[in-house]
Coordinates of C-alpha atoms and ligand atoms in Angstrom, one line a residue:
Chain A
X1 CA -17.9 0.6 -30.4
X2 CA -17.4 2.9 -33.0
X3 CA -14.1 4.5 -34.0
X4 CA -15.6 7.6 -31.9
X5 CA -16.6 5.7 -28.9
X6 CA -13.2 3.9 -29.0
X7 CA -11.6 7.6 -29.4
X8 CA -13.7 8.6 -26.1
X9 CA -12.9 5.3 -24.1
X10 CA -9.1 5.6 -24.9
X11 CA -9.3 9.5 -24.3
X12 CA -10.6 8.8 -20.9
X13 CA -8.1 6.2 -19.6
X14 CA -5.3 8.7 -21.1
X15 CA -6.6 11.5 -19.1
X16 CA -7.3 9.3 -16.2
X17 CA -3.6 7.9 -15.8
X18 CA -2.2 11.3 -16.8
X19 CA -4.0 13.0 -13.7
X20 CA -3.1 10.4 -11.7
X21 CA 0.3 10.8 -11.9
X22 CA 0.4 14.7 -11.9
X23 CA -1.6 14.5 -8.9
X24 CA 0.8 12.3 -7.0
X25 CA 3.7 14.5 -8.3
X26 CA 5.8 14.3 -5.1
X27 CA 6.0 10.2 -5.6
X28 CA 6.0 10.2 -8.9
X29 CA 8.0 13.0 -10.5
X30 CA 9.7 15.0 -7.6
X31 CA 12.0 11.8 -6.4
X32 CA 13.6 11.2 -9.9
X33 CA 14.2 15.3 -10.1
X34 CA 16.0 14.7 -6.3
X35 CA 17.9 11.3 -7.7
X36 CA 19.2 12.5 -10.5
X37 CA 21.0 15.8 -9.2
X38 CA 22.6 14.1 -6.9
X39 CA 24.3 12.0 -9.6
X40 CA 24.8 15.1 -11.7
X41 CA 26.3 16.7 -8.6
X42 CA 28.4 13.3 -7.3
X43 CA 29.1 11.9 -10.9
X44 CA 29.2 14.2 -13.0
X45 CA 30.9 17.5 -11.2
X46 CA 32.9 15.9 -8.2
X47 CA 33.8 12.4 -9.8
X48 CA 33.7 13.4 -13.2
X49 CA 36.2 16.1 -12.6
X50 CA 38.6 13.2 -11.9
X51 CA 37.4 10.9 -14.3
X52 CA 38.3 13.4 -17.5
X53 CA 37.1 12.4 -20.8
X54 CA 34.9 9.2 -21.9
X55 CA 34.8 8.2 -25.6
X56 CA 35.9 11.9 -26.0
X57 CA 33.7 14.0 -24.0
X58 CA 33.7 15.3 -20.7
X59 CA 32.1 12.8 -18.2
X60 CA 29.2 14.7 -17.4
X61 CA 28.3 14.8 -20.9
X62 CA 28.6 11.3 -21.0
X63 CA 26.4 10.5 -18.2
X64 CA 23.6 13.0 -18.9
X65 CA 22.1 11.1 -21.8
X66 CA 22.3 8.1 -19.6
X67 CA 20.7 9.3 -16.7
X68 CA 17.8 10.7 -18.8
X69 CA 17.4 7.2 -20.1
X70 CA 17.9 5.5 -17.1
X71 CA 14.9 7.7 -15.5
X72 CA 12.4 7.0 -18.9
X73 CA 12.9 3.7 -18.4
X74 CA 11.9 3.2 -14.8
X75 CA 9.2 5.4 -14.9
X76 CA 7.3 4.1 -17.7
X77 CA 7.9 0.9 -15.9
X78 CA 6.5 1.6 -12.7
X79 CA 3.8 4.5 -14.1
X80 CA 2.0 1.3 -15.9
X81 CA 3.0 -1.3 -13.0
X82 CA 1.7 0.3 -10.1
X83 CA -1.1 2.1 -11.5
X84 CA -2.4 -0.9 -13.4
X85 CA -1.6 -3.2 -10.4
X86 CA -3.6 -0.8 -8.0
X87 CA -6.9 -1.4 -10.5
X88 CA -6.5 -4.9 -10.2
X89 CA -6.0 -4.3 -6.8
X90 CA -8.8 -2.5 -6.0
X91 CA -10.9 -4.2 -8.4
X92 CA -11.8 -1.2 -10.6
X93 CA -10.0 -3.2 -13.2
X94 CA -13.6 -4.8 -13.2
X95 CA -14.8 -1.2 -14.7
X96 CA -13.0 -1.4 -18.0
X97 CA -13.7 -5.3 -18.1
X98 CA -17.4 -5.2 -18.1
X99 CA -17.2 -2.4 -20.3
X100 CA -17.5 -3.1 -24.5
X101 CA -13.9 -1.4 -24.9
X102 CA -11.4 -3.8 -26.9
X103 CA -8.8 -5.1 -24.9
X104 CA -6.3 -3.5 -27.2
X105 CA -8.0 -0.1 -26.4
X106 CA -7.2 -0.7 -22.7
X107 CA -3.5 -1.7 -23.2
X108 CA -2.7 1.2 -25.5
X109 CA -4.5 3.8 -22.9
X110 CA -2.0 2.9 -20.3
X111 CA 0.7 2.5 -22.5
X112 CA 0.1 6.2 -23.4
X113 CA -0.4 7.2 -19.9
X114 CA 3.6 4.8 -18.7
X115 CA 4.9 6.9 -22.1
X116 CA 3.8 10.6 -20.7
X117 CA 5.1 9.7 -17.5
X118 CA 8.3 8.7 -18.6
X119 CA 8.5 11.7 -20.8
X120 CA 7.2 14.1 -18.7
X121 CA 10.4 12.8 -16.2
X122 CA 13.1 12.8 -19.0
X123 CA 12.1 16.4 -19.4
X124 CA 12.4 17.4 -15.9
X125 CA 15.6 15.5 -15.9
X126 CA 16.8 17.2 -19.1
X127 CA 15.7 20.6 -17.7
X128 CA 18.0 19.8 -14.6
X129 CA 20.8 19.0 -16.3
X130 CA 21.4 22.4 -18.1
X131 CA 22.1 23.4 -14.7
X132 CA 25.2 21.6 -14.7
X133 CA 26.0 21.3 -18.7
X134 CA 24.7 22.5 -22.0
X135 CA 24.4 19.4 -24.3
X136 CA 23.8 19.9 -27.5
X137 CA 21.4 17.4 -29.2
X138 CA 22.9 16.3 -32.9
X139 CA 20.0 13.9 -34.2
X140 CA 16.9 15.7 -32.5
X141 CA 14.8 13.1 -34.8
X142 CA 16.5 9.9 -33.6
X143 CA 16.7 11.0 -30.1
X144 CA 13.3 11.8 -29.9
X145 CA 12.4 8.4 -31.6
X146 CA 14.7 6.2 -29.6
X147 CA 13.4 7.8 -26.2
X148 CA 9.6 7.3 -27.2
X149 CA 9.9 3.7 -28.0
X150 CA 11.9 2.9 -25.1
X151 CA 9.2 4.6 -23.0
X152 CA 6.6 2.3 -25.4
X153 CA 8.7 -0.8 -24.5
X154 CA 9.0 -0.4 -20.6
X155 CA 5.5 0.7 -20.8
X156 CA 4.3 -2.5 -22.4
X157 CA 6.9 -4.3 -19.9
X158 CA 5.2 -2.9 -16.9
X159 CA 1.9 -3.7 -17.8
X160 CA 2.5 -7.5 -18.5
X161 CA 4.3 -7.3 -14.8
X162 CA 1.2 -6.1 -13.6
X163 CA -0.9 -8.6 -14.8
X164 CA 1.1 -11.2 -13.7
X165 CA 2.0 -9.4 -10.4
X166 CA -0.3 -11.4 -7.4
X167 CA 0.6 -8.9 -4.8
X168 CA 2.2 -5.2 -4.3
X169 CA 5.7 -6.9 -3.8
X170 CA 5.3 -8.6 -6.9
X171 CA 5.7 -5.2 -9.2
X172 CA 9.1 -4.0 -7.4
X173 CA 10.8 -7.4 -8.3
X174 CA 11.5 -6.9 -12.0
X175 CA 12.7 -3.0 -11.5
X176 CA 15.3 -3.8 -8.7
X177 CA 16.6 -7.4 -9.8
X178 CA 16.5 -6.5 -13.4
X179 CA 15.9 -3.3 -14.6
X180 CA 18.4 -1.8 -12.2
X181 CA 21.4 -3.9 -12.9
X182 CA 21.0 -4.1 -16.7
X183 CA 20.5 -0.3 -16.8
X184 CA 23.7 0.3 -14.8
X185 CA 25.6 -2.4 -16.6
X186 CA 23.8 -0.7 -20.0
X187 CA 26.4 1.7 -20.2
X188 CA 24.7 4.7 -18.5
X189 CA 28.3 5.5 -16.2
X190 CA 30.9 3.9 -18.7
X191 CA 31.5 3.1 -22.0
X192 CA 31.7 -0.5 -23.0
X193 CA 34.7 0.2 -24.7
X194 CA 36.8 0.5 -21.4
X195 CA 35.4 -3.3 -20.6
X196 CA 37.6 -6.3 -21.1
X197 CA 36.6 -8.0 -24.2
X198 CA 34.7 -10.6 -22.8
X199 CA 32.9 -7.9 -20.5
X200 CA 32.0 -6.2 -24.0
X201 CA 30.4 -9.5 -25.6
X202 CA 28.6 -10.0 -22.6
X203 CA 27.2 -6.7 -22.3
X204 CA 25.8 -6.8 -26.0
X205 CA 23.2 -9.1 -24.9
X206 CA 21.7 -6.4 -22.7
X207 CA 18.9 -4.6 -24.8
X208 CA 19.0 -1.6 -22.3
X209 CA 23.0 -1.0 -23.4
X210 CA 21.0 -0.4 -27.6
X211 CA 19.0 2.1 -25.9
X212 CA 21.3 4.2 -23.8
X213 CA 23.9 4.5 -26.7
X214 CA 21.3 5.1 -29.3
X215 CA 19.9 8.2 -27.3
X216 CA 23.4 9.3 -26.3
X217 CA 24.6 9.0 -30.0
X218 CA 21.2 11.7 -30.9
X219 CA 22.7 13.9 -28.5
X220 CA 26.4 13.9 -28.8
X221 CA 27.2 12.4 -32.0
X222 CA 29.3 9.6 -30.7
X223 CA 28.5 6.1 -30.0
X224 CA 29.8 2.8 -29.5
X225 CA 27.2 0.5 -31.6
X226 CA 24.9 1.1 -34.6
X227 CA 21.9 3.1 -34.2
X228 CA 20.3 1.9 -37.3
X229 CA 20.4 -2.1 -35.9
X230 CA 19.0 -0.5 -32.4
X231 CA 16.3 1.0 -33.5
X232 CA 15.1 -2.5 -35.4
X233 CA 15.9 -4.4 -32.6
X234 CA 13.8 -2.1 -29.8
X235 CA 11.1 -2.5 -32.6
X236 CA 11.2 -6.0 -32.5
X237 CA 11.0 -6.4 -28.6
X238 CA 8.0 -3.6 -28.9
X239 CA 6.0 -5.6 -31.1
X240 CA 7.1 -9.2 -29.0
X241 CA 6.2 -7.3 -25.8
X242 CA 2.9 -6.1 -27.2
X243 CA 1.5 -9.1 -28.7
X244 CA 2.5 -11.0 -25.5
X245 CA 0.7 -8.1 -23.0
X246 CA -2.6 -8.2 -25.4
X247 CA -2.4 -12.4 -25.1
X248 CA -2.3 -12.3 -21.4
X249 CA -5.1 -9.5 -20.9
X250 CA -7.5 -11.4 -23.5
X251 CA -6.8 -14.5 -21.7
X252 CA -7.6 -12.3 -18.5
X253 CA -4.6 -13.4 -16.9
X254 CA -4.5 -12.4 -13.3
X255 CA -7.8 -10.3 -13.5
X256 CA -10.9 -13.2 -14.5
X257 CA -11.0 -16.5 -13.0
Chain B
X1 CA -40.6 -13.7 -31.5
X2 CA -37.7 -11.4 -29.9
X3 CA -34.3 -12.4 -28.9
X4 CA -34.7 -13.1 -25.5
X5 CA -32.5 -10.8 -23.2
X6 CA -30.3 -13.5 -22.1
X7 CA -29.9 -17.1 -23.2
X8 CA -27.9 -19.4 -21.9
X9 CA -27.3 -22.9 -23.0
X10 CA -25.5 -25.4 -21.3
X11 CA -23.2 -23.4 -19.2
X12 CA -20.2 -24.8 -17.5
X13 CA -17.9 -23.4 -15.0
X14 CA -14.9 -25.8 -13.5
X15 CA -12.9 -23.5 -11.3
X16 CA -9.0 -23.6 -11.5
X17 CA -9.1 -25.5 -8.3
X18 CA -11.3 -28.0 -10.2
X19 CA -14.2 -26.9 -8.3
X20 CA -17.6 -27.7 -10.7
X21 CA -19.4 -24.7 -10.2
X22 CA -21.7 -24.4 -13.3
X23 CA -22.8 -28.0 -14.4
X24 CA -24.6 -27.0 -17.7
X25 CA -27.2 -24.7 -17.0
X26 CA -30.1 -23.4 -19.4
X27 CA -31.3 -20.3 -18.3
X28 CA -33.7 -17.8 -20.8
X29 CA -34.7 -14.0 -19.8
X30 CA -37.0 -12.6 -21.9
X31 CA -36.7 -8.9 -22.9
X32 CA -38.6 -6.6 -20.5
X33 CA -38.6 -9.4 -17.7
X34 CA -37.9 -8.8 -13.9
X35 CA -36.2 -11.9 -13.1
X36 CA -35.0 -13.6 -10.1
X37 CA -32.2 -16.1 -9.8
X38 CA -32.4 -17.3 -6.4
X39 CA -30.0 -19.9 -4.4
X40 CA -28.2 -20.8 -1.6
X41 CA -24.7 -19.0 -0.9
X42 CA -22.4 -20.8 -2.9
X43 CA -24.9 -21.9 -5.6
X44 CA -23.2 -20.5 -8.3
X45 CA -25.4 -17.4 -8.8
X46 CA -22.1 -14.8 -9.4
X47 CA -20.6 -17.4 -11.1
X48 CA -23.3 -17.3 -13.9
X49 CA -23.8 -13.3 -14.0
X50 CA -20.0 -13.2 -13.9
X51 CA -19.6 -14.9 -17.0
X52 CA -22.3 -13.2 -18.7
X53 CA -20.6 -9.7 -18.1
X54 CA -17.1 -11.2 -18.4
X55 CA -15.5 -11.3 -15.3
X56 CA -15.4 -14.8 -15.3
X57 CA -14.2 -17.3 -18.3
X58 CA -16.4 -19.9 -19.0
X59 CA -15.3 -23.5 -19.4
X60 CA -17.9 -24.5 -21.8
X61 CA -21.7 -23.7 -23.0
X62 CA -23.2 -20.8 -24.9
X63 CA -24.2 -17.0 -24.2
X64 CA -26.3 -14.9 -25.8
X65 CA -27.1 -11.1 -24.7
X66 CA -30.1 -9.7 -27.1
X67 CA -29.1 -12.8 -29.4
X68 CA -25.4 -11.6 -29.6
X69 CA -22.9 -14.4 -28.7
X70 CA -20.2 -13.4 -26.2
X71 CA -18.1 -15.6 -28.3
X72 CA -18.5 -13.6 -31.6
X73 CA -19.4 -10.2 -30.8
X74 CA -18.4 -9.7 -26.5
X75 CA -17.9 -6.0 -27.2
X76 CA -21.3 -5.5 -28.5
X77 CA -23.1 -8.0 -25.9
X78 CA -21.4 -6.2 -23.1
X79 CA -22.8 -2.8 -24.8
X80 CA -26.1 -3.8 -23.8
X81 CA -24.9 -4.9 -20.3
X82 CA -25.1 -2.8 -17.1
X83 CA -23.5 -4.6 -14.2
X84 CA -23.6 -4.2 -10.4
X85 CA -21.8 -6.8 -8.7
X86 CA -21.6 -8.4 -5.3
X87 CA -18.7 -7.0 -4.2
X88 CA -17.6 -2.9 -4.2
X89 CA -15.5 -3.0 -7.1
X90 CA -14.5 0.7 -7.5
X91 CA -11.5 2.8 -6.7
X92 CA -12.1 3.6 -3.1
X93 CA -10.2 6.6 -3.4
X94 CA -11.6 8.4 -6.2
X95 CA -14.7 10.7 -6.1
X96 CA -18.2 9.5 -6.6
X97 CA -19.0 11.9 -9.5
X98 CA -15.7 10.8 -11.3
X99 CA -16.2 7.1 -10.5
X100 CA -19.6 7.4 -12.6
X101 CA -18.1 9.4 -15.5
X102 CA -15.4 7.6 -15.9
X103 CA -17.4 4.8 -16.7
X104 CA -19.3 6.9 -19.4
X105 CA -16.0 7.4 -21.1
X106 CA -14.9 3.3 -21.1
X107 CA -18.6 3.1 -23.1
X108 CA -17.8 5.4 -25.5
X109 CA -20.1 8.1 -24.4
X110 CA -19.2 11.7 -24.8
X111 CA -18.5 13.7 -21.6
X112 CA -21.3 16.6 -22.6
X113 CA -23.8 13.6 -22.6
X114 CA -22.4 11.9 -19.8
X115 CA -22.3 14.8 -17.0
X116 CA -26.2 15.3 -17.3
X117 CA -26.9 11.7 -17.5
X118 CA -24.8 10.9 -14.3
X119 CA -26.6 14.1 -12.3
X120 CA -29.8 12.7 -13.2
X121 CA -28.6 9.5 -11.8
X122 CA -26.9 10.4 -8.8
X123 CA -29.7 12.5 -7.8
X124 CA -32.6 9.6 -8.4
X125 CA -30.4 7.3 -6.1
X126 CA -29.7 10.2 -3.3
X127 CA -26.0 10.4 -4.0
X128 CA -25.7 14.1 -5.5
X129 CA -24.7 15.2 -2.2
X130 CA -21.8 12.7 -1.9
X131 CA -20.6 13.5 -5.6
X132 CA -17.6 15.2 -4.1
X133 CA -16.8 12.7 -1.6
X134 CA -14.2 10.1 -2.1
X135 CA -16.4 6.6 -2.4
X136 CA -14.3 5.2 0.6
X137 CA -16.4 7.8 2.8
X138 CA -19.9 5.9 1.5
X139 CA -21.8 4.1 3.8
X140 CA -22.4 0.4 2.7
X141 CA -25.9 1.1 1.4
X142 CA -24.3 4.2 -0.7
X143 CA -22.0 2.3 -2.4
X144 CA -24.4 -0.1 -3.6
X145 CA -26.5 2.9 -4.7
X146 CA -23.1 4.4 -6.4
X147 CA -22.6 0.6 -8.3
X148 CA -26.2 1.0 -9.4
X149 CA -25.6 4.4 -10.9
X150 CA -22.6 3.4 -12.3
X151 CA -24.3 0.5 -14.1
X152 CA -27.0 2.8 -15.4
X153 CA -24.8 5.2 -17.1
X154 CA -24.7 4.0 -20.4
X155 CA -28.2 3.3 -20.6
X156 CA -28.0 -0.6 -20.9
X157 CA -30.7 -2.5 -22.0
X158 CA -29.9 -5.4 -19.2
X159 CA -29.2 -4.7 -16.0
X160 CA -27.6 -7.4 -14.0
X161 CA -28.0 -6.9 -9.8
X162 CA -26.0 -8.9 -7.6
X163 CA -27.5 -8.9 -4.7
X164 CA -27.9 -4.8 -4.9
X165 CA -30.0 -4.8 -1.6
X166 CA -27.1 -6.6 0.6
X167 CA -26.6 -4.4 3.8
X168 CA -29.4 -1.9 3.0
X169 CA -31.5 -0.8 5.3
X170 CA -35.7 -1.3 5.0
X171 CA -36.8 1.9 3.8
X172 CA -34.0 2.2 1.7
X173 CA -34.3 -1.1 0.2
X174 CA -37.9 -0.1 -0.9
X175 CA -36.8 2.9 -2.6
X176 CA -34.3 1.0 -4.3
X177 CA -37.4 -1.6 -5.2
X178 CA -39.4 1.5 -6.3
X179 CA -36.7 2.8 -8.6
X180 CA -36.0 -0.5 -9.9
X181 CA -39.6 -1.4 -10.5
X182 CA -39.8 2.5 -12.6
X183 CA -36.7 1.6 -15.0
X184 CA -38.0 -1.8 -15.6
X185 CA -41.6 -0.6 -16.4
X186 CA -40.8 3.0 -17.9
X187 CA -37.5 2.3 -19.8
X188 CA -37.9 -1.3 -20.5
X189 CA -34.8 -1.9 -18.4
X190 CA -34.7 -6.2 -18.5
X191 CA -33.7 -6.7 -14.9
X192 CA -31.9 -9.9 -13.3
X193 CA -31.7 -9.8 -9.7
X194 CA -30.1 -12.3 -7.3
X195 CA -31.0 -11.7 -3.5
X196 CA -31.4 -13.4 -0.4
X197 CA -34.6 -11.5 0.4
X198 CA -36.9 -14.0 -0.6
X199 CA -39.8 -11.1 -0.1
X200 CA -37.9 -8.9 -2.8
X201 CA -37.8 -11.5 -4.7
X202 CA -41.8 -12.1 -4.8
X203 CA -42.0 -8.6 -4.9
X204 CA -40.4 -7.7 -7.9
X205 CA -39.9 -10.4 -10.0
X206 CA -42.3 -12.1 -12.5
X207 CA -40.0 -15.0 -13.8
X208 CA -38.0 -16.8 -11.4
X209 CA -35.0 -19.6 -11.5
X210 CA -33.7 -21.5 -8.5
X211 CA -30.1 -22.7 -8.6
X212 CA -28.6 -25.1 -6.1
X213 CA -24.9 -26.9 -6.5
X214 CA -24.5 -25.7 -10.1
X215 CA -28.0 -26.8 -11.1
X216 CA -31.3 -24.9 -12.1
X217 CA -33.6 -27.0 -9.8
X218 CA -36.5 -24.6 -11.0
X219 CA -37.5 -22.2 -13.9
X220 CA -40.9 -21.0 -14.1
X221 CA -43.0 -17.8 -13.4
X222 CA -43.2 -16.3 -10.1
X223 CA -47.1 -17.2 -10.3
X224 CA -47.0 -20.4 -10.8
X225 CA -44.3 -21.5 -8.5
X226 CA -46.4 -19.9 -5.8
X227 CA -49.3 -21.8 -6.8
X228 CA -47.3 -24.6 -6.2
X229 CA -47.2 -24.0 -2.6
X230 CA -49.7 -26.7 -1.3
X231 CA -49.1 -25.7 2.4
X232 CA -49.0 -22.9 3.9
X233 CA -47.5 -22.2 7.8
X234 CA -49.3 -19.7 10.0
X235 CA -48.5 -19.3 13.5
X236 CA -51.2 -18.0 16.1
X237 CA -50.5 -16.2 19.1
X238 CA -52.7 -17.6 22.0
X239 CA -53.9 -15.7 25.1
X240 CA -53.3 -18.1 27.9
X241 CA -52.2 -22.0 27.9
X242 CA -54.4 -24.1 25.9
X243 CA -55.6 -27.1 27.7
X244 CA -56.3 -29.8 25.1
X245 CA -55.7 -29.1 21.5
X246 CA -58.9 -29.1 19.3
X247 CA -58.8 -31.9 16.5
X248 CA -57.7 -29.6 13.4
X249 CA -55.6 -31.4 10.7
X250 CA -52.2 -29.5 10.7
X251 CA -52.5 -28.0 14.0
X252 CA -49.8 -28.3 16.7
X253 CA -48.1 -26.8 19.5
X254 CA -44.7 -24.9 18.7
X255 CA -42.5 -26.9 21.0
X256 CA -41.0 -24.4 23.5
X257 CA -43.8 -21.9 23.7
X258 CA -47.1 -22.5 25.1
X259 CA -48.5 -19.4 23.7
X260 CA -48.1 -20.2 20.4
X261 CA -49.3 -22.6 18.1
X262 CA -48.5 -23.5 14.3
X263 CA -51.2 -24.2 11.7
X264 CA -50.3 -26.0 8.4
X265 CA -53.3 -24.7 6.3
X266 CA -53.4 -27.4 3.0
X267 CA -54.5 -25.7 0.1
X268 CA -58.6 -25.8 -0.3
X269 CA -59.0 -26.4 3.5
X270 CA -61.2 -23.4 4.6
X271 CA -60.2 -20.8 7.3
X272 CA -63.5 -20.5 8.4
X273 CA -63.8 -24.5 9.6
X274 CA -59.9 -23.6 11.3
X275 CA -61.3 -20.8 13.2
X276 CA -64.8 -22.7 14.3
X277 CA -63.0 -25.6 15.7
X278 CA -60.7 -23.3 17.7
X279 CA -63.5 -21.3 18.8
X280 CA -65.6 -24.0 20.2
X281 CA -62.3 -25.2 21.9
X282 CA -62.1 -21.7 23.8
X283 CA -58.8 -20.9 22.1
X284 CA -58.4 -17.5 22.3
X285 CA -56.1 -16.1 19.5
X286 CA -54.6 -12.7 19.5
X287 CA -53.1 -12.4 16.2
X288 CA -52.2 -14.5 13.5
X289 CA -49.0 -14.6 10.5
X290 CA -47.2 -16.5 7.9
X291 CA -44.4 -18.6 9.6
X292 CA -42.3 -17.7 6.4
X293 CA -42.6 -15.6 3.4
X294 CA -44.6 -18.1 0.6
X295 CA -41.2 -17.6 -1.7
X296 CA -39.7 -18.5 1.3
X297 CA -41.0 -21.9 2.1
X298 CA -41.0 -22.9 -1.5
X299 CA -37.3 -22.2 -1.8
X300 CA -36.4 -24.0 1.3
X301 CA -38.3 -27.2 0.3
X302 CA -36.8 -27.0 -3.0
X303 CA -33.4 -26.7 -1.5
X304 CA -33.5 -29.2 0.9
X305 CA -35.4 -31.8 -1.4
X306 CA -32.4 -31.6 -4.0
X307 CA -29.7 -31.7 -1.7
X308 CA -31.6 -35.1 0.0
X309 CA -31.3 -36.4 -3.9
X310 CA -27.9 -35.2 -3.8
X311 CA -27.1 -37.0 -0.8
X312 CA -28.4 -40.0 -2.0
X313 CA -26.9 -40.1 -5.4
X314 CA -23.5 -39.5 -3.9
Ligands
LIG401 N1 -12.4 -17.6 -8.2 C1 -13.3 -18.9 -7.6 N2 -11.9 -20.1 -7.5 C2 -12.8 -20.8 -7.0 N3 -13.8 -21.7 -6.5 C3 -14.7 -20.5 -6.6 C4 -13.8 -19.0 -7.3 N4 -15.1 -17.9 -7.4 C5 -16.2 -18.9 -6.9 N5 -16.0 -20.2 -6.7 C6 -16.8 -21.3 -6.2 O1 -18.0 -21.4 -6.8 C7 -19.3 -21.8 -6.1 C8 -20.2 -20.7 -6.7 O2 -19.6 -19.5 -6.0 P1 -20.8 -18.4 -6.6 O3 -20.0 -17.2 -5.9 O4 -21.1 -17.9 -8.0 O5 -21.6 -18.6 -5.8 P2 -23.2 -17.5 -5.5 O6 -24.1 -18.3 -5.6 O7 -23.2 -16.6 -5.8 O8 -23.2 -17.5 -3.7 P3 -23.6 -16.1 -2.8 O9 -25.0 -16.4 -2.7 O10 -22.5 -16.5 -1.6 O11 -23.3 -15.1 -3.1 C9 -18.7 -21.7 -4.5 O12 -18.6 -22.9 -4.0 C10 -17.7 -21.3 -4.5 O13 -17.0 -21.1 -3.6
LIG402 MG1 -23.1 -14.3 -5.2

């Protein structure tokens, strides 16, 4: 295929993916807005008032970045996982497989779709948070970079999950048993400085901690980890996941017998 | 000589459960051909075609599409192919028009080119009125035609049809034949067809391969194959019971029915003589028809022969 044709094919997947989550917005865009509003009211206002400060900032300001990241992570992941899996389930994935599109175009198309959903929900949650507090972004570039990279990484994760999944249940296992615990323990609601040293050290092997804290640093200017190292680590994860996803796709894992 | 549209050498497929679905088959489909790949259920037809269009991974062997090896440039090989698989494989909740346009996009065809082409195809296949329906709401025959429209959107040079007329009514089947003949003749599209309606293959196809248990048992032109048929069997409807059968070679009663006789005619045997003898014996023939379509007769024999050979070997 020529570059132009590849571009058309890529654009086809991306618009199809974006249209999909826009069309079913009551399932994709609405729920996170409602859940996050609850979090803001309950943890931010009601409980937060008693907590006081966390790492030197009001509690509501502390959890806003964490909750935005949590939304981005779950939404990019589940967008790709469920969209690609339903393509497998309906067999319409074969439309892509028989076409001359290179595998990387398929993968990239779905990643961009997942990133779009992650960022759309991230933006909505940010919008909602403005009703509860007004947050100044200290490092806009770093903030955007880390949220983008996180969305990319979890979109790829969702893709791998959908390739390996055999039934619909298989695409909710990872979010429930891996993503949610890691996110909750990844410093969304508390600073790891509040933990005993042992648990601080254990927390340090949780990759989500680095994303959440770098993002929080971008917004609030406070953090318990080194932003540069975190960006490097996320980049490395992206490369590894991308190569793995592409390899599985080339093999036709879960697609070709 | 021009490269064949499809050339297959030593193609082998062993499925994950250690089932040998293809045992090293060779196949050649010349450009512009209308080719029939026939075989009983489970013979390996869909497996073969699936490998060609990348829905199945091959175990060993070589596949070339217009001279392009799928191992070296699968993307280019796939660009030449249009595929109508045996099973419905579109998103049931998508609209007919969108399904065809999306496929165009996957082939890198810009929308302004794809829209008129999609319209033309949907009109030709009688689906334009249904363009805004979700695919789930189409009848079985319409779904098949939708897959044909989708397969043709990028003007493939080789069209692969895996049982395109399964579950399609007679009238529609005929109009689909007309359509396939037209694109074969006018646009020079090479067509490979699998079907269980042997009459369809006999009508449409110039070359034929018969596959059974993952092996090609016959690969020849339709004309030569039909010429191999050395006996043809007719059913004669007679009025009233026949007292004594006249002494005609190949004539016998159909066991369960007195008003029907079965006649196997060897090549070269003249029907005039047969009828004269029937006449002399006062057998009143009301009508006569082929017991089976000619290709069907050959097919059944070939497959039975190979199955027997298989039993002896194993
Ligand atoms: N995914 C699979 N895993 C294991 N065996 C398979 C798989 N797909 C097909 N087979 C086996 O391979 C053989 C050939 O199947 P194939 O679908 O190619 O047959 P076919 O000639 O297309 O038959 P039909 O006329 O019924 O469509 C069958 O015995 C089938 O059971
Ligand atoms: Mg089949």
